[in-house]
């Protein structure tokens, strides 16, 4: 048995910085990885998808050459080279994480599947490691929904999509949320026929209805078939085709060459020996943690997607910051202090911070709203990218910003001035008076804040 000051399971977004921090403090650290260094974001999540989105965007702009005064001729896509570019970018990050851990003084890397043996012991391959401090950063994987016939066909998920170096003739996408929409739009731009099938009544159902509607319009205008409220789903193989029945009468069906299942994620907590350690999970398998990411067992923490508190790279990284600040800097940081923030990287992107309009209505508080079409934003107009809108909500009494939904060009960057104002707990009037650079998307945020109206049908409306 080998004793360490700390054991980290998983090299996702939280594990490696925590290893660096603790090893830097002179602690003896073991970090265990069963798969690829850097976890989901680097290998099968953010990095590859945003690299592919960039290729798809370039293709899209080339096809729109006439709008900008040039002709790129007949634009064809070489999927082998698209994939090679993606592999290159992923490889840089993946190797960077591995190298940094292997070269880290006081840190030993184990390449093995880790399982708890007891609250203080973890088996990694043939070795048992022991420590009073164990950090779980095991992430999540694609969920396989229970749909009749799915087990009879070959299907893709976010991981196996990474090996695709050809153009699917017709990509069926099961799941109309973030992952499905990003893949759907990029493959449409590469040249595939694409159909997106969503069980619920609208795409990205956690967003406001106007956001879902605008996103659906954008995708449909690009030639994507969107099926919502799909019922009695059934999948089968007919010749080379995958056929999806999407209504209970069995009359509506979609026929494609490939199927991508993007129907949610499940935490990698089912084969970790958590029972032997006494670490509690909730009914969906997420590790139960408190506001400081401590599990039900003293000396064991859970960070990142496996704790169900985030689901994004920045939330996992923020988990690391919280744990490190509390353990080593004498601070008292909590998960509940952070403001929800994320983006959906279709083009144009959707950036979301804080509460949605629906959340604000539900809260019953008096609120003000500002909304501006991207058509009225000069930078968007100049770039020829005028789809979408920006929406911001403010508490009518405290004057604090409650949330924003920005769907439009550069909105993933522009939204940060709203987010930082929210973190500062400053009144919206501060941002309203800020002088922003012209021409930017962000310059219209003070303008919007100058034109707030009571939120209709709310306590202030
Ligand atoms: C297609 C896609 C696109 C995404 N795009 C974005 C985006 O644009 N922005 C964003 O913020 N987020 C995005 N995400 C989400 C983001 O990737 C995750 O939230 C993030 O990677 C979570 O990191 P993590 O630290 O929880 O763990 P992970 O990165 O999942 O890493 C966990 C690691 O633990 C290892 N492991 C698991 N079990 C064991 C075990 N028993 N023993 C040893 N090792 C183990 C795994 O092999 C893995 O390397 C995307 C996700 C997907 C799937």
Short mmCIF file of C-alpha atoms and ligand atoms in Angstrom, two decimals:
data_model
loop_
_atom_site.label_atom_id
_atom_site.label_comp_id
_atom_site.label_asym_id
_atom_site.label_seq_id
_atom_site.Cartn_x
_atom_site.Cartn_y
_atom_site.Cartn_z
CA UNK A 1 0.00 0.00 0.00
CA UNK A 2 1.38 3.45 -0.96
CA UNK A 3 0.48 6.43 1.20
CA UNK A 4 -0.10 9.91 -0.27
CA UNK A 5 -1.09 13.30 1.11
CA UNK A 6 -3.80 13.42 -1.56
CA UNK A 7 -5.31 11.16 -4.21
CA UNK A 8 -7.10 12.61 -7.24
CA UNK A 9 -9.27 10.41 -9.44
CA UNK A 10 -9.64 11.78 -12.98
CA UNK A 11 -7.76 14.36 -15.02
CA UNK A 12 -10.71 16.51 -16.14
CA UNK A 13 -10.91 20.22 -15.49
CA UNK A 14 -10.52 20.17 -11.71
CA UNK A 15 -8.05 17.35 -11.04
CA UNK A 16 -4.93 18.67 -12.82
CA UNK A 17 -4.98 22.21 -11.35
CA UNK A 18 -5.61 20.72 -7.91
CA UNK A 19 -2.64 18.36 -8.39
CA UNK A 20 -0.45 21.29 -9.38
CA UNK A 21 -1.60 23.32 -6.40
CA UNK A 22 -1.04 20.59 -3.84
CA UNK A 23 2.23 19.35 -5.32
CA UNK A 24 3.41 22.96 -5.32
CA UNK A 25 2.74 23.06 -1.59
CA UNK A 26 5.06 20.07 -1.16
CA UNK A 27 2.28 17.50 -0.73
CA UNK A 28 2.75 14.01 -2.18
CA UNK A 29 -0.01 13.61 -4.76
CA UNK A 30 -1.29 10.63 -6.76
CA UNK A 31 -3.48 11.31 -9.81
CA UNK A 32 -5.27 8.45 -11.54
CA UNK A 33 -6.59 8.49 -15.13
CA UNK A 34 -8.25 5.58 -16.91
CA UNK A 35 -8.70 7.23 -20.28
CA UNK A 36 -7.30 10.22 -22.11
CA UNK A 37 -5.57 12.99 -20.19
CA UNK A 38 -7.66 16.13 -19.99
CA UNK A 39 -11.02 14.35 -19.87
CA UNK A 40 -14.15 15.23 -21.78
CA UNK A 41 -13.64 18.91 -22.56
CA UNK A 42 -10.29 18.43 -24.23
CA UNK A 43 -10.85 15.11 -25.97
CA UNK A 44 -14.53 14.72 -26.82
CA UNK A 45 -16.25 17.93 -25.65
CA UNK A 46 -15.52 21.65 -25.87
CA UNK A 47 -12.16 21.66 -27.66
CA UNK A 48 -12.98 19.36 -30.58
CA UNK A 49 -16.51 20.67 -31.05
CA UNK A 50 -15.47 24.31 -31.04
CA UNK A 51 -12.65 23.46 -33.47
CA UNK A 52 -15.16 21.75 -35.76
CA UNK A 53 -17.60 24.66 -35.33
CA UNK A 54 -14.81 26.96 -36.54
CA UNK A 55 -14.34 24.84 -39.68
CA UNK A 56 -18.09 24.80 -40.29
CA UNK A 57 -18.26 28.59 -39.85
CA UNK A 58 -15.45 29.09 -42.39
CA UNK A 59 -17.32 26.91 -44.89
CA UNK A 60 -20.52 28.85 -44.23
CA UNK A 61 -18.86 32.23 -44.82
CA UNK A 62 -17.16 30.93 -47.98
CA UNK A 63 -20.55 29.86 -49.31
CA UNK A 64 -21.89 33.34 -48.52
CA UNK A 65 -19.08 34.94 -50.51
CA UNK A 66 -21.48 36.79 -52.79
CA UNK A 67 -22.89 38.64 -49.74
CA UNK A 68 -19.42 40.01 -49.07
CA UNK A 69 -18.31 40.68 -52.61
CA UNK A 70 -16.26 37.63 -53.52
CA UNK A 71 -16.65 34.21 -55.00
CA UNK A 72 -14.96 31.14 -53.57
CA UNK A 73 -16.30 28.99 -56.39
CA UNK A 74 -17.82 25.66 -55.54
CA UNK A 75 -17.02 25.13 -51.86
CA UNK A 76 -16.32 21.50 -51.06
CA UNK A 77 -15.33 20.07 -47.71
CA UNK A 78 -12.59 17.53 -47.14
CA UNK A 79 -13.71 15.83 -43.94
CA UNK A 80 -10.38 14.06 -43.49
CA UNK A 81 -8.66 17.45 -43.29
CA UNK A 82 -11.37 18.88 -41.07
CA UNK A 83 -10.82 15.98 -38.69
CA UNK A 84 -7.03 16.29 -38.93
CA UNK A 85 -7.27 19.94 -37.88
CA UNK A 86 -9.48 18.96 -34.96
CA UNK A 87 -7.10 16.15 -33.96
CA UNK A 88 -4.16 18.54 -34.06
CA UNK A 89 -5.83 21.06 -31.74
CA UNK A 90 -7.05 18.32 -29.37
CA UNK A 91 -3.60 16.67 -29.38
CA UNK A 92 -1.90 19.90 -28.28
CA UNK A 93 -4.16 20.20 -25.24
CA UNK A 94 -4.23 16.50 -24.41
CA UNK A 95 -0.45 16.16 -24.56
CA UNK A 96 -0.06 19.43 -22.65
CA UNK A 97 -2.09 18.09 -19.71
CA UNK A 98 -0.26 14.76 -19.71
CA UNK A 99 3.17 16.38 -19.90
CA UNK A 100 2.40 18.88 -17.14
CA UNK A 101 1.30 16.09 -14.79
CA UNK A 102 4.16 13.73 -15.60
CA UNK A 103 6.70 16.51 -15.08
CA UNK A 104 5.14 17.66 -11.84
CA UNK A 105 7.43 17.25 -8.87
CA UNK A 106 5.77 15.41 -5.93
CA UNK A 107 3.09 13.98 -8.22
CA UNK A 108 2.80 10.39 -9.44
CA UNK A 109 0.55 9.57 -12.38
CA UNK A 110 -1.30 6.25 -12.46
CA UNK A 111 -2.93 5.09 -15.69
CA UNK A 112 -5.67 2.84 -14.38
CA UNK A 113 -9.35 2.60 -13.54
CA UNK A 114 -9.68 3.71 -9.91
CA UNK A 115 -12.07 2.15 -7.41
CA UNK A 116 -12.52 2.80 -3.70
CA UNK A 117 -11.65 -0.09 -1.43
CA UNK A 118 -12.53 1.79 1.77
CA UNK A 119 -13.04 5.48 2.73
CA UNK A 120 -9.29 6.06 2.62
CA UNK A 121 -8.09 3.50 0.10
CA UNK A 122 -8.27 3.48 -3.67
CA UNK A 123 -7.25 0.65 -5.94
CA UNK A 124 -5.46 1.71 -9.13
CA UNK A 125 -4.51 -1.27 -11.25
CA UNK A 126 -2.60 -3.70 -9.06
CA UNK A 127 -1.81 -1.10 -6.36
CA UNK A 128 -3.76 0.17 -3.40
CA UNK A 129 -3.17 3.81 -2.55
CA UNK A 130 -4.15 5.41 0.72
CA UNK A 131 -4.75 8.99 1.80
CA UNK A 132 -6.82 11.11 4.18
CA UNK A 133 -7.74 13.41 1.29
CA UNK A 134 -9.35 12.02 -1.84
CA UNK A 135 -10.74 14.18 -4.67
CA UNK A 136 -13.12 12.66 -7.21
CA UNK A 137 -13.14 14.30 -10.67
CA UNK A 138 -14.50 11.49 -12.81
CA UNK A 139 -16.84 13.45 -15.10
CA UNK A 140 -19.75 12.09 -17.09
CA UNK A 141 -20.49 10.25 -20.32
CA UNK A 142 -23.23 10.16 -22.95
CA UNK A 143 -26.50 8.67 -21.74
CA UNK A 144 -28.16 5.97 -23.80
CA UNK A 145 -31.92 6.50 -23.77
CA UNK A 146 -34.29 3.59 -23.58
CA UNK A 147 -35.77 3.70 -27.10
CA UNK A 148 -37.10 0.60 -28.85
CA UNK A 149 -34.77 -0.50 -31.62
CA UNK A 150 -31.83 1.69 -30.60
CA UNK A 151 -29.84 -1.38 -29.61
CA UNK A 152 -30.40 -2.84 -33.09
CA UNK A 153 -28.57 -0.06 -34.96
CA UNK A 154 -25.10 1.42 -34.93
CA UNK A 155 -25.26 4.88 -33.49
CA UNK A 156 -22.82 7.65 -32.65
CA UNK A 157 -22.35 9.75 -29.52
CA UNK A 158 -20.13 12.72 -28.74
CA UNK A 159 -17.12 10.41 -28.29
CA UNK A 160 -17.47 8.29 -31.43
CA UNK A 161 -18.30 11.44 -33.48
CA UNK A 162 -14.65 12.35 -32.94
CA UNK A 163 -13.57 9.53 -35.29
CA UNK A 164 -15.87 10.58 -38.13
CA UNK A 165 -13.73 11.59 -41.11
CA UNK A 166 -16.42 11.33 -43.78
CA UNK A 167 -19.59 13.22 -44.60
CA UNK A 168 -22.72 11.40 -43.45
CA UNK A 169 -25.30 11.53 -46.23
CA UNK A 170 -28.10 12.23 -43.75
CA UNK A 171 -27.36 12.67 -40.05
CA UNK A 172 -30.26 12.02 -37.72
CA UNK A 173 -29.72 13.75 -34.38
CA UNK A 174 -31.66 12.48 -31.40
CA UNK A 175 -31.84 15.30 -28.85
CA UNK A 176 -32.49 18.99 -29.46
CA UNK A 177 -30.26 20.41 -26.79
CA UNK A 178 -26.75 21.87 -26.69
CA UNK A 179 -24.69 18.94 -27.98
CA UNK A 180 -27.21 17.88 -30.63
CA UNK A 181 -27.64 21.40 -32.01
CA UNK A 182 -23.91 22.10 -32.25
CA UNK A 183 -23.25 18.86 -34.15
CA UNK A 184 -26.42 19.29 -36.22
CA UNK A 185 -25.58 22.76 -37.49
CA UNK A 186 -21.90 21.96 -38.16
CA UNK A 187 -22.70 18.85 -40.21
CA UNK A 188 -25.34 20.73 -42.17
CA UNK A 189 -22.68 23.31 -43.00
CA UNK A 190 -20.21 20.56 -43.97
CA UNK A 191 -22.86 19.36 -46.43
CA UNK A 192 -24.91 16.60 -44.76
CA UNK A 193 -28.67 16.48 -44.72
CA UNK A 194 -29.56 16.88 -41.03
CA UNK A 195 -32.72 16.10 -39.07
CA UNK A 196 -32.96 16.93 -35.39
CA UNK A 197 -35.53 15.03 -33.33
CA UNK A 198 -36.59 16.39 -29.96
CA UNK A 199 -38.99 14.66 -27.60
CA UNK A 200 -40.14 17.87 -25.95
CA UNK A 201 -42.26 20.57 -27.57
CA UNK A 202 -39.29 22.83 -28.29
CA UNK A 203 -35.53 22.87 -28.77
CA UNK A 204 -33.32 23.83 -25.80
CA UNK A 205 -36.32 23.65 -23.52
CA UNK A 206 -34.50 25.11 -20.51
CA UNK A 207 -34.34 28.43 -22.40
CA UNK A 208 -37.13 30.98 -22.84
CA UNK A 209 -39.67 30.30 -25.56
CA UNK A 210 -38.51 33.25 -27.70
CA UNK A 211 -34.95 31.92 -27.55
CA UNK A 212 -36.04 28.40 -28.57
CA UNK A 213 -38.13 29.82 -31.41
CA UNK A 214 -35.31 32.00 -32.74
CA UNK A 215 -32.83 29.10 -32.62
CA UNK A 216 -35.28 26.84 -34.44
CA UNK A 217 -35.73 29.50 -37.15
CA UNK A 218 -31.97 29.83 -37.58
CA UNK A 219 -31.52 26.07 -38.00
CA UNK A 220 -34.51 25.62 -40.28
CA UNK A 221 -33.32 28.48 -42.50
CA UNK A 222 -30.09 26.55 -42.98
CA UNK A 223 -32.07 23.58 -44.24
CA UNK A 224 -32.18 21.45 -41.09
CA UNK A 225 -35.35 19.46 -40.47
CA UNK A 226 -36.53 19.95 -36.89
CA UNK A 227 -39.06 17.53 -35.42
CA UNK A 228 -40.44 18.45 -32.01
CA UNK A 229 -42.81 16.59 -29.67
CA UNK A 230 -41.59 13.31 -31.13
CA UNK A 231 -43.67 10.53 -29.61
CA UNK A 232 -43.52 6.73 -29.49
CA UNK A 233 -40.01 6.84 -30.96
CA UNK A 234 -38.95 3.66 -32.63
CA UNK A 235 -35.75 2.98 -34.53
CA UNK A 236 -34.94 0.29 -37.05
CA UNK A 237 -32.58 -0.54 -39.84
CA UNK A 238 -33.84 -0.80 -43.42
CA UNK A 239 -31.08 -1.69 -45.84
CA UNK A 240 -28.34 0.89 -45.30
CA UNK A 241 -30.76 3.36 -43.75
CA UNK A 242 -31.64 4.05 -40.14
CA UNK A 243 -35.34 4.77 -39.89
CA UNK A 244 -36.87 6.66 -36.96
CA UNK A 245 -40.60 6.62 -36.40
CA UNK A 246 -41.50 9.85 -34.65
CA UNK A 247 -45.24 9.64 -34.00
CA UNK A 248 -47.56 7.20 -32.30
CA UNK A 249 -49.56 6.47 -35.45
CA UNK A 250 -46.34 5.20 -37.03
CA UNK A 251 -46.92 7.36 -40.09
CA UNK A 252 -44.14 9.94 -39.69
CA UNK A 253 -40.68 8.66 -40.17
CA UNK A 254 -37.24 9.99 -40.87
CA UNK A 255 -34.69 8.08 -42.86
CA UNK A 256 -30.99 8.76 -42.42
CA UNK A 257 -27.59 7.23 -43.02
CA UNK A 258 -26.22 7.86 -39.51
CA UNK A 259 -27.66 8.50 -36.07
CA UNK A 260 -26.15 10.69 -33.38
CA UNK A 261 -27.61 10.19 -29.90
CA UNK A 262 -27.27 13.39 -27.90
CA UNK A 263 -29.82 12.75 -25.19
CA UNK A 264 -28.09 13.87 -22.01
CA UNK A 265 -25.21 12.79 -19.81
CA UNK A 266 -24.75 10.41 -16.88
CA UNK A 267 -22.05 10.63 -14.23
CA UNK A 268 -19.15 8.12 -14.18
CA UNK A 269 -19.97 7.06 -10.66
CA UNK A 270 -21.37 3.58 -11.22
CA UNK A 271 -18.05 1.70 -11.20
CA UNK A 272 -16.07 3.63 -8.62
CA UNK A 273 -16.63 1.51 -5.52
CA UNK A 274 -18.44 4.41 -3.85
CA UNK A 275 -20.49 2.04 -1.71
CA UNK A 276 -17.31 0.66 -0.15
CA UNK A 277 -16.30 4.20 0.79
CA UNK A 278 -19.81 5.12 1.99
CA UNK A 279 -20.04 8.06 -0.44
CA UNK A 280 -23.69 8.89 -1.13
CA UNK A 281 -25.12 9.37 -4.63
CA UNK A 282 -28.49 10.82 -5.58
CA UNK A 283 -31.13 8.96 -7.58
CA UNK A 284 -29.50 10.02 -10.88
CA UNK A 285 -26.06 8.81 -9.77
CA UNK A 286 -24.53 12.22 -9.00
CA UNK A 287 -22.32 12.34 -5.91
CA UNK A 288 -24.06 14.29 -3.16
CA UNK A 289 -21.95 17.24 -2.03
CA UNK A 290 -22.43 20.22 0.24
CA UNK A 291 -21.87 23.87 -0.69
CA UNK A 292 -18.09 23.37 -0.33
CA UNK A 293 -18.07 20.16 -2.42
CA UNK A 294 -17.54 17.82 0.52
CA UNK A 295 -19.16 14.41 0.08
CA UNK A 296 -21.00 12.48 2.77
CA UNK A 297 -17.62 11.05 3.89
CA UNK A 298 -15.14 13.35 5.64
CA UNK A 299 -11.92 13.66 3.62
CA UNK A 300 -13.56 12.97 0.27
CA UNK A 301 -14.55 15.75 -2.15
CA UNK A 302 -16.30 15.53 -5.55
CA UNK A 303 -15.62 18.10 -8.25
CA UNK A 304 -16.91 18.71 -11.78
CA UNK A 305 -19.70 17.01 -13.71
CA UNK A 306 -19.91 14.04 -11.30
CA UNK A 307 -21.43 16.22 -8.55
CA UNK A 308 -24.34 17.49 -10.66
CA UNK A 309 -23.70 21.11 -9.67
CA UNK A 310 -22.56 22.38 -13.03
CA UNK A 311 -22.01 20.42 -16.19
CA UNK A 312 -19.55 22.80 -17.80
CA UNK A 313 -15.81 23.18 -18.02
CA UNK A 314 -15.90 26.49 -16.18
CA UNK A 315 -18.03 25.03 -13.37
CA UNK A 316 -15.55 22.18 -12.91
CA UNK A 317 -12.65 24.63 -12.88
CA UNK A 318 -14.57 26.81 -10.43
CA UNK A 319 -15.07 23.72 -8.22
CA UNK A 320 -11.28 23.39 -8.09
CA UNK A 321 -10.94 27.06 -7.12
CA UNK A 322 -13.51 26.67 -4.34
CA UNK A 323 -11.90 23.55 -2.86
CA UNK A 324 -8.36 24.96 -3.12
CA UNK A 325 -9.34 28.32 -1.61
CA UNK A 326 -11.12 26.66 1.31
CA UNK A 327 -8.41 24.10 2.04
CA UNK A 328 -5.28 26.10 1.41
CA UNK A 329 -6.08 29.83 1.49
CA UNK A 330 -8.25 29.99 4.60
CA UNK A 331 -11.18 31.30 2.55
CA UNK A 332 -14.82 30.34 2.72
CA UNK A 333 -15.99 29.96 -0.86
CA UNK A 334 -19.23 28.24 -1.79
CA UNK A 335 -20.84 26.84 -4.92
CA UNK A 336 -23.97 28.86 -4.24
CA UNK A 337 -21.97 32.08 -4.68
CA UNK A 338 -21.57 31.49 -8.38
CA UNK A 339 -23.90 32.84 -11.04
CA UNK A 340 -25.06 30.37 -13.70
CA UNK A 341 -23.37 31.14 -17.02
CA UNK A 342 -22.92 29.14 -20.21
CA UNK A 343 -23.03 29.33 -23.98
CA UNK A 344 -24.47 27.26 -26.78
CA UNK A 345 -22.03 27.33 -29.68
CA UNK A 346 -24.27 27.24 -32.67
CA UNK A 347 -23.71 30.19 -34.99
CA UNK A 348 -24.68 32.73 -33.85
CA UNK A 349 -24.00 31.63 -30.28
CA UNK A 350 -26.40 31.84 -27.38
CA UNK A 351 -24.89 33.24 -24.19
CA UNK A 352 -26.81 32.89 -20.95
CA UNK A 353 -26.18 34.33 -17.52
CA UNK A 354 -28.31 34.31 -14.40
CA UNK A 355 -32.08 33.94 -14.58
CA UNK A 356 -34.15 33.45 -17.71
CA UNK A 357 -37.31 35.51 -18.27
CA UNK A 358 -39.34 32.46 -17.21
CA UNK A 359 -37.30 32.17 -13.98
CA UNK A 360 -37.93 35.85 -13.23
CA UNK A 361 -41.68 35.52 -13.79
CA UNK A 362 -41.77 32.44 -11.57
CA UNK A 363 -39.94 34.32 -8.82
CA UNK A 364 -42.77 36.84 -8.73
CA UNK A 365 -40.46 39.80 -8.23
CA UNK A 366 -41.07 43.14 -9.95
CA UNK A 367 -38.77 43.25 -12.93
CA UNK A 368 -37.75 45.37 -15.89
CA UNK A 369 -36.80 44.03 -19.31
CA UNK A 370 -34.80 45.29 -22.26
CA UNK A 371 -34.73 43.55 -25.62
CA UNK A 372 -32.88 44.48 -28.78
CA UNK A 373 -32.84 42.75 -32.17
CA UNK A 374 -29.37 42.09 -33.54
CA UNK A 375 -30.59 43.80 -36.72
CA UNK A 376 -30.33 47.04 -34.74
CA UNK A 377 -26.75 46.39 -33.62
CA UNK A 378 -24.40 48.13 -36.03
CA UNK A 379 -21.51 45.68 -35.57
CA UNK A 380 -23.80 42.77 -36.40
CA UNK A 381 -25.11 44.66 -39.41
CA UNK A 382 -21.60 45.43 -40.64
CA UNK A 383 -20.58 41.78 -40.28
CA UNK A 384 -23.70 40.62 -42.12
CA UNK A 385 -24.70 38.54 -39.09
CA UNK A 386 -27.96 39.99 -37.86
CA UNK A 387 -29.78 36.91 -36.56
CA UNK A 388 -30.95 36.83 -32.98
CA UNK A 389 -31.57 39.28 -30.18
CA UNK A 390 -30.31 40.37 -26.78
CA UNK A 391 -32.51 40.35 -23.71
CA UNK A 392 -31.71 41.54 -20.22
CA UNK A 393 -33.73 41.46 -16.99
CA UNK A 394 -33.36 43.74 -14.00
CA UNK A 395 -34.87 43.72 -10.51
CA UNK A 396 -37.10 46.81 -10.42
CA UNK A 397 -36.45 47.38 -6.71
CA UNK A 398 -32.80 46.53 -6.09
CA UNK A 399 -31.75 47.61 -9.63
CA UNK A 400 -29.52 44.55 -9.83
CA UNK A 401 -29.30 42.64 -13.10
CA UNK A 402 -31.07 39.30 -12.78
CA UNK A 403 -30.06 37.65 -16.02
CA UNK A 404 -29.48 37.90 -19.72
CA UNK A 405 -29.98 35.84 -22.87
CA UNK A 406 -27.89 37.02 -25.79
CA UNK A 407 -28.38 35.17 -29.06
CA UNK A 408 -26.20 36.78 -31.69
CA UNK A 409 -22.79 37.28 -33.13
CA UNK A 410 -20.06 37.70 -30.45
CA UNK A 411 -22.61 37.34 -27.68
CA UNK A 412 -20.46 34.72 -25.90
CA UNK A 413 -17.88 37.47 -25.33
CA UNK A 414 -20.18 40.48 -24.94
CA UNK A 415 -22.22 38.90 -22.15
CA UNK A 416 -19.27 39.01 -19.75
CA UNK A 417 -19.72 42.68 -18.93
CA UNK A 418 -23.21 41.78 -17.71
CA UNK A 419 -21.85 38.83 -15.73
CA UNK A 420 -19.16 40.92 -14.07
CA UNK A 421 -21.68 43.62 -13.14
CA UNK A 422 -23.78 40.88 -11.53
CA UNK A 423 -20.78 39.56 -9.57
CA UNK A 424 -20.06 43.09 -8.40
CA UNK A 425 -23.70 43.29 -7.25
CA UNK A 426 -23.68 46.74 -8.80
CA UNK A 427 -26.91 48.37 -9.96
CA UNK A 428 -27.60 48.20 -13.69
CA UNK A 429 -27.26 51.97 -13.80
CA UNK A 430 -23.49 51.53 -13.44
CA UNK A 431 -23.32 49.51 -16.65
CA UNK A 432 -25.79 51.90 -18.28
CA UNK A 433 -23.30 54.75 -17.80
CA UNK A 434 -20.26 52.83 -19.02
CA UNK A 435 -18.76 54.00 -22.31
CA UNK A 436 -18.17 50.96 -24.49
CA UNK A 437 -16.08 50.74 -27.64
CA UNK A 438 -17.68 51.37 -31.01
CA UNK A 439 -18.44 49.32 -33.03
CA UNK A 440 -19.00 46.31 -30.78
CA UNK A 441 -21.96 44.22 -29.79
CA UNK A 442 -21.24 45.16 -26.17
CA UNK A 443 -21.70 48.86 -26.88
CA UNK A 444 -25.45 48.28 -27.16
CA UNK A 445 -25.77 46.86 -23.66
CA UNK A 446 -25.80 50.32 -22.01
CA UNK A 447 -28.27 51.43 -24.69
CA UNK A 448 -30.60 48.52 -23.87
CA UNK A 449 -30.35 49.32 -20.19
CA UNK A 450 -31.44 52.85 -20.97
CA UNK A 451 -34.64 51.56 -22.56
CA UNK A 452 -35.92 49.13 -19.93
CA UNK A 453 -39.66 48.64 -19.60
CA UNK A 454 -41.67 46.84 -16.91
CA UNK A 455 -41.76 43.10 -17.61
CA UNK A 456 -45.29 42.51 -18.94
CA UNK A 457 -47.51 40.39 -16.71
CA UNK A 458 -45.03 40.52 -13.86
CA UNK A 459 -45.24 42.25 -10.49
CA UNK A 460 -43.89 45.40 -12.19
CA UNK A 461 -45.84 45.01 -15.44
C1 LIG B 1 -19.89 17.48 -27.04
C2 LIG B 1 -19.65 18.31 -25.81
C3 LIG B 1 -19.38 19.66 -25.94
C4 LIG B 1 -19.15 20.43 -24.80
N1 LIG B 1 -18.91 21.76 -24.94
C5 LIG B 1 -18.70 22.52 -23.86
C6 LIG B 1 -18.40 23.89 -23.98
O1 LIG B 1 -18.32 24.44 -25.08
N2 LIG B 1 -18.19 24.62 -22.85
C7 LIG B 1 -18.27 24.05 -21.61
O2 LIG B 1 -18.08 24.74 -20.62
N3 LIG B 1 -18.54 22.73 -21.46
C8 LIG B 1 -18.76 21.96 -22.56
N4 LIG B 1 -19.00 20.63 -22.40
C9 LIG B 1 -19.03 20.06 -21.04
C10 LIG B 1 -17.60 19.83 -20.53
O3 LIG B 1 -16.89 19.05 -21.45
C11 LIG B 1 -17.65 19.13 -19.18
O4 LIG B 1 -18.50 19.84 -18.34
C12 LIG B 1 -16.27 19.07 -18.56
O5 LIG B 1 -15.36 18.40 -19.38
C13 LIG B 1 -16.37 18.37 -17.21
O6 LIG B 1 -15.12 18.16 -16.71
P1 LIG B 1 -14.88 17.29 -15.42
O7 LIG B 1 -13.75 17.96 -14.75
O8 LIG B 1 -16.10 17.11 -14.63
O9 LIG B 1 -14.50 15.83 -15.92
P2 LIG B 1 -14.11 15.20 -17.30
O10 LIG B 1 -13.50 16.20 -18.20
O11 LIG B 1 -15.24 14.43 -17.81
O12 LIG B 1 -12.93 14.22 -16.89
C14 LIG B 1 -13.13 13.11 -16.08
C15 LIG B 1 -11.92 12.18 -16.24
O13 LIG B 1 -12.02 11.14 -15.27
C16 LIG B 1 -11.61 9.93 -15.86
N5 LIG B 1 -12.23 8.84 -15.08
C17 LIG B 1 -13.54 8.56 -14.97
N6 LIG B 1 -13.73 7.53 -14.13
C18 LIG B 1 -12.49 7.14 -13.73
C19 LIG B 1 -12.03 6.12 -12.86
N7 LIG B 1 -12.86 5.30 -12.22
N8 LIG B 1 -10.70 5.99 -12.69
C20 LIG B 1 -9.82 6.83 -13.31
N9 LIG B 1 -10.22 7.81 -14.12
C21 LIG B 1 -11.53 7.98 -14.32
C22 LIG B 1 -12.12 10.03 -17.28
O14 LIG B 1 -11.41 9.17 -18.14
C23 LIG B 1 -11.88 11.49 -17.59
O15 LIG B 1 -10.62 11.69 -18.18
C24 LIG B 1 -19.21 19.83 -23.52
C25 LIG B 1 -19.46 18.46 -23.38
C26 LIG B 1 -19.67 17.70 -24.51
C27 LIG B 1 -19.93 16.22 -24.34
#
